[in-house]
Short mmCIF file of N, CA and C in Angstrom, two decimals:
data_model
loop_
_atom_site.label_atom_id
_atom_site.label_comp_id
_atom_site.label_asym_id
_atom_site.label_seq_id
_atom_site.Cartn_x
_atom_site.Cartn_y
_atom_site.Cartn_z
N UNK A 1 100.27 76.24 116.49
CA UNK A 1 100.68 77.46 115.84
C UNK A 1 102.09 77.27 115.28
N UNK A 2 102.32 77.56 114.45
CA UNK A 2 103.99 77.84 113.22
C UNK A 2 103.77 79.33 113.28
N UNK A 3 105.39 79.37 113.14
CA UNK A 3 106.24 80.30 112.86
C UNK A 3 107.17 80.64 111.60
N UNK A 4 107.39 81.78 110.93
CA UNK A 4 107.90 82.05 109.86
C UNK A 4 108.74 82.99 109.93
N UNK A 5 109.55 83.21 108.39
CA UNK A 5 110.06 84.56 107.86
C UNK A 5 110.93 84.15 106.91
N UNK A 6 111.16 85.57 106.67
CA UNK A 6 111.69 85.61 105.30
C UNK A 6 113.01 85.19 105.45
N UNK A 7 114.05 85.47 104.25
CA UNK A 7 115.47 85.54 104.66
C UNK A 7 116.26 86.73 105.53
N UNK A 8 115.50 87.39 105.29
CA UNK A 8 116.55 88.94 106.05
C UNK A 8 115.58 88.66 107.73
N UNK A 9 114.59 88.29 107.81
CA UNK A 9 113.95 88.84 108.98
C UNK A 9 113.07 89.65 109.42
N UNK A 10 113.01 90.80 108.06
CA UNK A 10 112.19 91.46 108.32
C UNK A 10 110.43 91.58 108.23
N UNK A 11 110.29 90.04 107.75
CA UNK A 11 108.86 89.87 107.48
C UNK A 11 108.47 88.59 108.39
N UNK A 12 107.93 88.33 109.42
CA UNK A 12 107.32 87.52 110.39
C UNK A 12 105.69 86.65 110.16
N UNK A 13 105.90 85.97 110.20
CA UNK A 13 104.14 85.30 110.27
C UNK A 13 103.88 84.16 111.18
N UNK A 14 102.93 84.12 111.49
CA UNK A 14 102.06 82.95 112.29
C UNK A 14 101.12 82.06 111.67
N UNK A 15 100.74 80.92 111.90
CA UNK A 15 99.41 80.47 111.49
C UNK A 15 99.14 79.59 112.36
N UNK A 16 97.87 80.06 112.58
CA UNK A 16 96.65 79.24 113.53
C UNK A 16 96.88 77.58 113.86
N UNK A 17 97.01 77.35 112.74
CA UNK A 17 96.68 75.66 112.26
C UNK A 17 97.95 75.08 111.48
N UNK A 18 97.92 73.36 111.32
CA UNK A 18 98.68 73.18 110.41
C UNK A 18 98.19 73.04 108.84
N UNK A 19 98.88 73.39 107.75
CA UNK A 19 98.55 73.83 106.38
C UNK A 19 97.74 72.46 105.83
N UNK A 20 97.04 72.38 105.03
CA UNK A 20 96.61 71.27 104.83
C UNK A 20 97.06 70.37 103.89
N UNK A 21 97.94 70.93 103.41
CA UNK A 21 98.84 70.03 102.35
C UNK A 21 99.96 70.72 101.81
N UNK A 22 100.78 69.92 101.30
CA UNK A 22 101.96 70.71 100.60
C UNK A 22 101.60 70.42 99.34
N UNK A 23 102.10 71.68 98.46
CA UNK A 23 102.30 70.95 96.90
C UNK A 23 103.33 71.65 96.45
N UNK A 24 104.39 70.71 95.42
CA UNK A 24 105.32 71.03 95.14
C UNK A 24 104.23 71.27 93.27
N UNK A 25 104.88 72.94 93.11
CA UNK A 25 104.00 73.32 91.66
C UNK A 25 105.59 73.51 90.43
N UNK A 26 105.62 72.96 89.45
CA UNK A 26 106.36 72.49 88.53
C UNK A 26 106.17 73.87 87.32
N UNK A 27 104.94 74.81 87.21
CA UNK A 27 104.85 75.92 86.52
C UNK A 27 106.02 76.66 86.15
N UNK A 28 105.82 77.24 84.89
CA UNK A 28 106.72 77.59 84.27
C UNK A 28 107.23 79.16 85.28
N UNK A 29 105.89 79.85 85.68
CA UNK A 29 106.43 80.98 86.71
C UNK A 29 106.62 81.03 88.49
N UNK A 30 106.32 79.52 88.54
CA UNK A 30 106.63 79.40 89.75
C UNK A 30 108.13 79.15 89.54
N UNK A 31 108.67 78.35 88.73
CA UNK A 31 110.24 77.94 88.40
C UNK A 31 110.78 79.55 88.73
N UNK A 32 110.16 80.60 88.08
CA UNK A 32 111.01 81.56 87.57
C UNK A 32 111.06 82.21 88.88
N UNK A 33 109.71 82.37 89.77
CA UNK A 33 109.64 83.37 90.67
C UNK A 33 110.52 82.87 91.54
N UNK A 34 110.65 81.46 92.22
CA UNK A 34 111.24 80.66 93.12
C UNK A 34 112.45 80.60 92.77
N UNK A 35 113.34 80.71 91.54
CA UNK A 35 114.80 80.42 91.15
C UNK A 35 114.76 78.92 91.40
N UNK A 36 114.24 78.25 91.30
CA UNK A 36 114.32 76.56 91.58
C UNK A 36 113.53 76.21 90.51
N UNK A 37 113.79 74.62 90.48
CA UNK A 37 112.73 73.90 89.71
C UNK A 37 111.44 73.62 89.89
N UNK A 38 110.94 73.90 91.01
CA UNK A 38 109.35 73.92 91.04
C UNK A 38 109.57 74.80 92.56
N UNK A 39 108.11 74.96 92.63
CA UNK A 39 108.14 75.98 94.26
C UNK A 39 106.98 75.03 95.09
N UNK A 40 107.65 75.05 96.47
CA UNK A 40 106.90 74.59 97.45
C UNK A 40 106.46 74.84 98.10
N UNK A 41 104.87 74.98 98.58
CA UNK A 41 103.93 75.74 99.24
C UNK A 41 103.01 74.92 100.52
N UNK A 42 103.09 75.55 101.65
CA UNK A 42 102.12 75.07 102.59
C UNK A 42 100.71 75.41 102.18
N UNK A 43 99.75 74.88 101.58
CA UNK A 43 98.14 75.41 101.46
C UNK A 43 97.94 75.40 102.85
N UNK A 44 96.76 76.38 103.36
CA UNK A 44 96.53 76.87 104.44
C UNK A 44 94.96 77.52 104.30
N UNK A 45 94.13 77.49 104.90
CA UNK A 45 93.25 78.49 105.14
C UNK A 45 93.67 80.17 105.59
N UNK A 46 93.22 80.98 104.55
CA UNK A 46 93.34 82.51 104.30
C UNK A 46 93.51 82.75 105.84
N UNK A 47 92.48 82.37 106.73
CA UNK A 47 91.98 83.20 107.63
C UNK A 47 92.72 82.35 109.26
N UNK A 48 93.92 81.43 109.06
CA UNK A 48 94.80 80.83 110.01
C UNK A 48 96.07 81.47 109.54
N UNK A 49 96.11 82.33 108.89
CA UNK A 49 97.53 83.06 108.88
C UNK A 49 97.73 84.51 108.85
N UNK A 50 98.92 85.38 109.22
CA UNK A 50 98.83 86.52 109.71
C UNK A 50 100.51 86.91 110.06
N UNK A 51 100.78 88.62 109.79
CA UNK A 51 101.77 88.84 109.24
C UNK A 51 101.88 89.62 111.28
N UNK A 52 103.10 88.79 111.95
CA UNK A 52 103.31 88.94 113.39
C UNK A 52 104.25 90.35 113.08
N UNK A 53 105.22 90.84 112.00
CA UNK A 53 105.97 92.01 111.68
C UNK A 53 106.31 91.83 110.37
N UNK A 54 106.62 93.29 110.13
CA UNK A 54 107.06 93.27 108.41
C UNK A 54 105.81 93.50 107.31
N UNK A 55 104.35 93.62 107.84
CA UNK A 55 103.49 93.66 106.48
C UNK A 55 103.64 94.55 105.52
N UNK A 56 104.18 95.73 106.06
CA UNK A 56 104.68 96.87 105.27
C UNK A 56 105.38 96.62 104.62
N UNK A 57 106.72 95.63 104.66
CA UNK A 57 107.78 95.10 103.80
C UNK A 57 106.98 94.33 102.48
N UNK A 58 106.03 93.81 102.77
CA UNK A 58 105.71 92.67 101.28
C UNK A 58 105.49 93.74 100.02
N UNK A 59 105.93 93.30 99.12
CA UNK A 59 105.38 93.72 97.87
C UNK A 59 104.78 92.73 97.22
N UNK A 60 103.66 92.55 96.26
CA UNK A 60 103.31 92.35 95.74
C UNK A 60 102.87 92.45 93.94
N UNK A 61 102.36 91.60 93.28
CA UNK A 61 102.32 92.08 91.65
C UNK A 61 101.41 90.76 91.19
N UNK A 62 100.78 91.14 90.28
CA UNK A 62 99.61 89.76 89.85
C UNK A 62 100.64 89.25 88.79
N UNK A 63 100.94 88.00 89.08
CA UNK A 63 101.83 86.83 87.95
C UNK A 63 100.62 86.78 86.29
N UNK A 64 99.42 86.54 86.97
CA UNK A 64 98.62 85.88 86.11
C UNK A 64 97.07 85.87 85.80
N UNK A 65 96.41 86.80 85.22
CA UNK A 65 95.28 86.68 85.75
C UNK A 65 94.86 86.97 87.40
N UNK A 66 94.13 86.32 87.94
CA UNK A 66 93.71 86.52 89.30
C UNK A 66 95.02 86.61 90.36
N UNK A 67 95.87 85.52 90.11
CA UNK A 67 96.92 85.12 91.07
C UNK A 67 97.98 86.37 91.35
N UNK A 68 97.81 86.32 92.71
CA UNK A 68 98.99 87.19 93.58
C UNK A 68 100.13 86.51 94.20
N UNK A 69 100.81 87.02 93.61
CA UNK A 69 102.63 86.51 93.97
C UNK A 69 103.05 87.56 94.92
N UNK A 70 103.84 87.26 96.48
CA UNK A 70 104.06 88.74 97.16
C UNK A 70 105.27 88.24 97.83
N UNK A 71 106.66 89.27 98.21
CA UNK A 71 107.58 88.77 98.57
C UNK A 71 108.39 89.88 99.50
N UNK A 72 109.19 89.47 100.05
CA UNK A 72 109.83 90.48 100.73
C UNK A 72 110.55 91.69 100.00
N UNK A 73 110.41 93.05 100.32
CA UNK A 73 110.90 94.01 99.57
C UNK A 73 112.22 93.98 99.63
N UNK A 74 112.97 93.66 100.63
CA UNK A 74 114.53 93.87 101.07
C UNK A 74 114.96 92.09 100.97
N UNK A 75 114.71 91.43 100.99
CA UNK A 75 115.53 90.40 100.76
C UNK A 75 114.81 89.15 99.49
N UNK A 76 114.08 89.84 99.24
CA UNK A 76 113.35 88.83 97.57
C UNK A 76 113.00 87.79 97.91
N UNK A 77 112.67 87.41 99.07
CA UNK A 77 112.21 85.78 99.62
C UNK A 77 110.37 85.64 98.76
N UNK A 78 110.54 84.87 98.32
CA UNK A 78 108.66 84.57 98.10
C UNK A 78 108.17 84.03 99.04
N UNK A 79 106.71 84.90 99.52
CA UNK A 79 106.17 84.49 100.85
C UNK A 79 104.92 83.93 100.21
N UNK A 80 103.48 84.67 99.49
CA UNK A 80 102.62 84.07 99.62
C UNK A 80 102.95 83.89 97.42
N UNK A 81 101.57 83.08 97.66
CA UNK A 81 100.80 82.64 96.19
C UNK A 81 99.23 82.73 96.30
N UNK A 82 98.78 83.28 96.01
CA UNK A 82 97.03 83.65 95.93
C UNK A 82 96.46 84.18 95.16
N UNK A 83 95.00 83.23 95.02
CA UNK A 83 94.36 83.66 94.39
C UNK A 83 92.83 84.46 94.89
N UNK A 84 92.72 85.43 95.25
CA UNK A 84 91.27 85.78 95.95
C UNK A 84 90.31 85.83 95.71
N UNK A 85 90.25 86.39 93.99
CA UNK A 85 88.83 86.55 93.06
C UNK A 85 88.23 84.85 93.18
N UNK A 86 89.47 83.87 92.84
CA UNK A 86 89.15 82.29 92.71
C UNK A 86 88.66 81.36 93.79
N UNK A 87 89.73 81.75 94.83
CA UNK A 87 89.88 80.89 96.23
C UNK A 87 89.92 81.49 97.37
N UNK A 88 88.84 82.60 97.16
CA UNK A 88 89.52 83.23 98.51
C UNK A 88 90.20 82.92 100.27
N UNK A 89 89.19 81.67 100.50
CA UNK A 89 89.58 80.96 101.36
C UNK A 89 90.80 80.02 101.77
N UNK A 90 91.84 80.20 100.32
CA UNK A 90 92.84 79.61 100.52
C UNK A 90 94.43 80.26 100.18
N UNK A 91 95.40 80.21 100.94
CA UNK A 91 96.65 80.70 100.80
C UNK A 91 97.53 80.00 100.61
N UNK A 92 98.80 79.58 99.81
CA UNK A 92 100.08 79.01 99.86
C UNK A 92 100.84 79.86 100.14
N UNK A 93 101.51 79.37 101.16
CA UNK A 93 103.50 79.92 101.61
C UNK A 93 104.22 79.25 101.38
N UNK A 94 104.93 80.04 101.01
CA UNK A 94 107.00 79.25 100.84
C UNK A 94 107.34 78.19 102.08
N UNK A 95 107.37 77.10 101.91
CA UNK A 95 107.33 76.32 102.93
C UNK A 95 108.82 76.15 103.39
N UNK A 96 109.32 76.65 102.52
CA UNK A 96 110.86 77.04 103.34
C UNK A 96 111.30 78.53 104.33
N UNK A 97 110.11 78.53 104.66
CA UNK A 97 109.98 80.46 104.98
C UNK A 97 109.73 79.63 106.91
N UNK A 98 108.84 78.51 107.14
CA UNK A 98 108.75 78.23 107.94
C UNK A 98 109.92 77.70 109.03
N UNK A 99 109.81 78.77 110.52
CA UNK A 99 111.00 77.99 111.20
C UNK A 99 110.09 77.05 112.53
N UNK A 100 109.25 76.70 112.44
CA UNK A 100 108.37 75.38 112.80
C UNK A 100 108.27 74.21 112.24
N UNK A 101 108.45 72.98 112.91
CA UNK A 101 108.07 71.78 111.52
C UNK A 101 106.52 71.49 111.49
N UNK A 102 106.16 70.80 110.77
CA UNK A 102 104.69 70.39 111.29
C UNK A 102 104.64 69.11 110.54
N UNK A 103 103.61 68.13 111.02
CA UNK A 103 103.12 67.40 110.10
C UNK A 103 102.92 67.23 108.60
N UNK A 104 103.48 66.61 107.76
CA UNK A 104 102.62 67.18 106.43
C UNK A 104 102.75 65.38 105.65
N UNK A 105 101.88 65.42 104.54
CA UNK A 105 101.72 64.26 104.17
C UNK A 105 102.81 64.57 102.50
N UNK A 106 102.65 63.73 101.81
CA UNK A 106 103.48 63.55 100.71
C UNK A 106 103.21 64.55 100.28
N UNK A 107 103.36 65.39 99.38
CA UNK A 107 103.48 66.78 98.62
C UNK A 107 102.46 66.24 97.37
N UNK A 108 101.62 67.09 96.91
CA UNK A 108 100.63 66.99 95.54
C UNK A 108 101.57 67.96 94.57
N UNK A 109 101.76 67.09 93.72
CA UNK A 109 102.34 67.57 92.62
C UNK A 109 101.85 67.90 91.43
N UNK A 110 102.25 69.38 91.25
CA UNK A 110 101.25 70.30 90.12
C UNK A 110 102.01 70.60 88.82
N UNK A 111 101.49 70.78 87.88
CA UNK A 111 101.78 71.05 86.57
C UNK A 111 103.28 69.98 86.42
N UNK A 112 103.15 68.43 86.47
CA UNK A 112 104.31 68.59 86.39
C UNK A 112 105.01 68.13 84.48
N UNK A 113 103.57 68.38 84.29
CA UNK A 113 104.06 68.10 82.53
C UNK A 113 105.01 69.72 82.11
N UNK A 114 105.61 70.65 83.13
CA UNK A 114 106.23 71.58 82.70
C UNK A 114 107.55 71.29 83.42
N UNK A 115 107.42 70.20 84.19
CA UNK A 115 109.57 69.96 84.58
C UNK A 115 109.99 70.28 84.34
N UNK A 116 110.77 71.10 84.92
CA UNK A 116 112.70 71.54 84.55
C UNK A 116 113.48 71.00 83.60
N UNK A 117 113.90 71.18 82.99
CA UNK A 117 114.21 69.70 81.86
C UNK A 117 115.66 69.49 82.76
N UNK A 118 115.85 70.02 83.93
CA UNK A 118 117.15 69.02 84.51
C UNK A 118 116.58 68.32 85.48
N UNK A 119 115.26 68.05 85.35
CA UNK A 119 114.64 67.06 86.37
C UNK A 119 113.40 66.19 85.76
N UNK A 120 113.64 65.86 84.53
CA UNK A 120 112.89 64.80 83.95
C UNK A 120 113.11 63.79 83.89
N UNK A 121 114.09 63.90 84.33
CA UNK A 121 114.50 61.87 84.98
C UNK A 121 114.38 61.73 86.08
N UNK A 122 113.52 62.78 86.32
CA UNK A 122 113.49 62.54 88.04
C UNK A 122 112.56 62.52 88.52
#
């Protein structure tokens, strides 16, 4: 089991299991939502994770089509990325939200023909 939260504290989570991969996503609205150059997500099964305090705090808003972007109301942390109509069975978290380490293998890297252009030499 891992442990989470936001920046302020007021949003808590658990998950069952460890995530099954990381991917670092290079998208033009992950850049924007994350304030970074790409955003990094634990993939996870929907149904190994769960909000321990704070569910009332998330807000949420669809980025795109199907996809749900949801974050803390009081401190703007991005918690999940989902898609339900698509994947229902699968969730990404802010993998910096986690205060557990876990296992994880190299990161799968997504969209990255949209780089930051201060990280194309990189």
């Amino acid at each position: 089991m891992h442990k989470g939260s936001c920046l302020c504290g007021a949003v808590t989570f658990e998950t069952k299991q460890d995530p099954e991969y990381i991917s670092n996503c290079h998208c033009n609205m992950c850049q924007k939502h994350h304030g970074a150059a790409y955003a990094s997500h634990a993939v996870l099964r929907s149904e190994d994770f769960s909000y321990t305090s704070g569910a009332e705090e998330v807000s949420s808003y669809n980025s795109s089509g199907t996809v749900i972007r949801t974050f803390c109301r009081h401190c703007g942390s991005s918690i999940e990325w989902k898609d339900p109509q698509n994947h229902p069975q699968w969730l990404s978290i802010a993998v910096a939200l986690f205060d557990t380490t876990f296992k994880a293998e190299i990161p799968k890297e997504f969209h990255t023909e949209h780089k930051a252009w201060w990280m194309q030499n990189h």
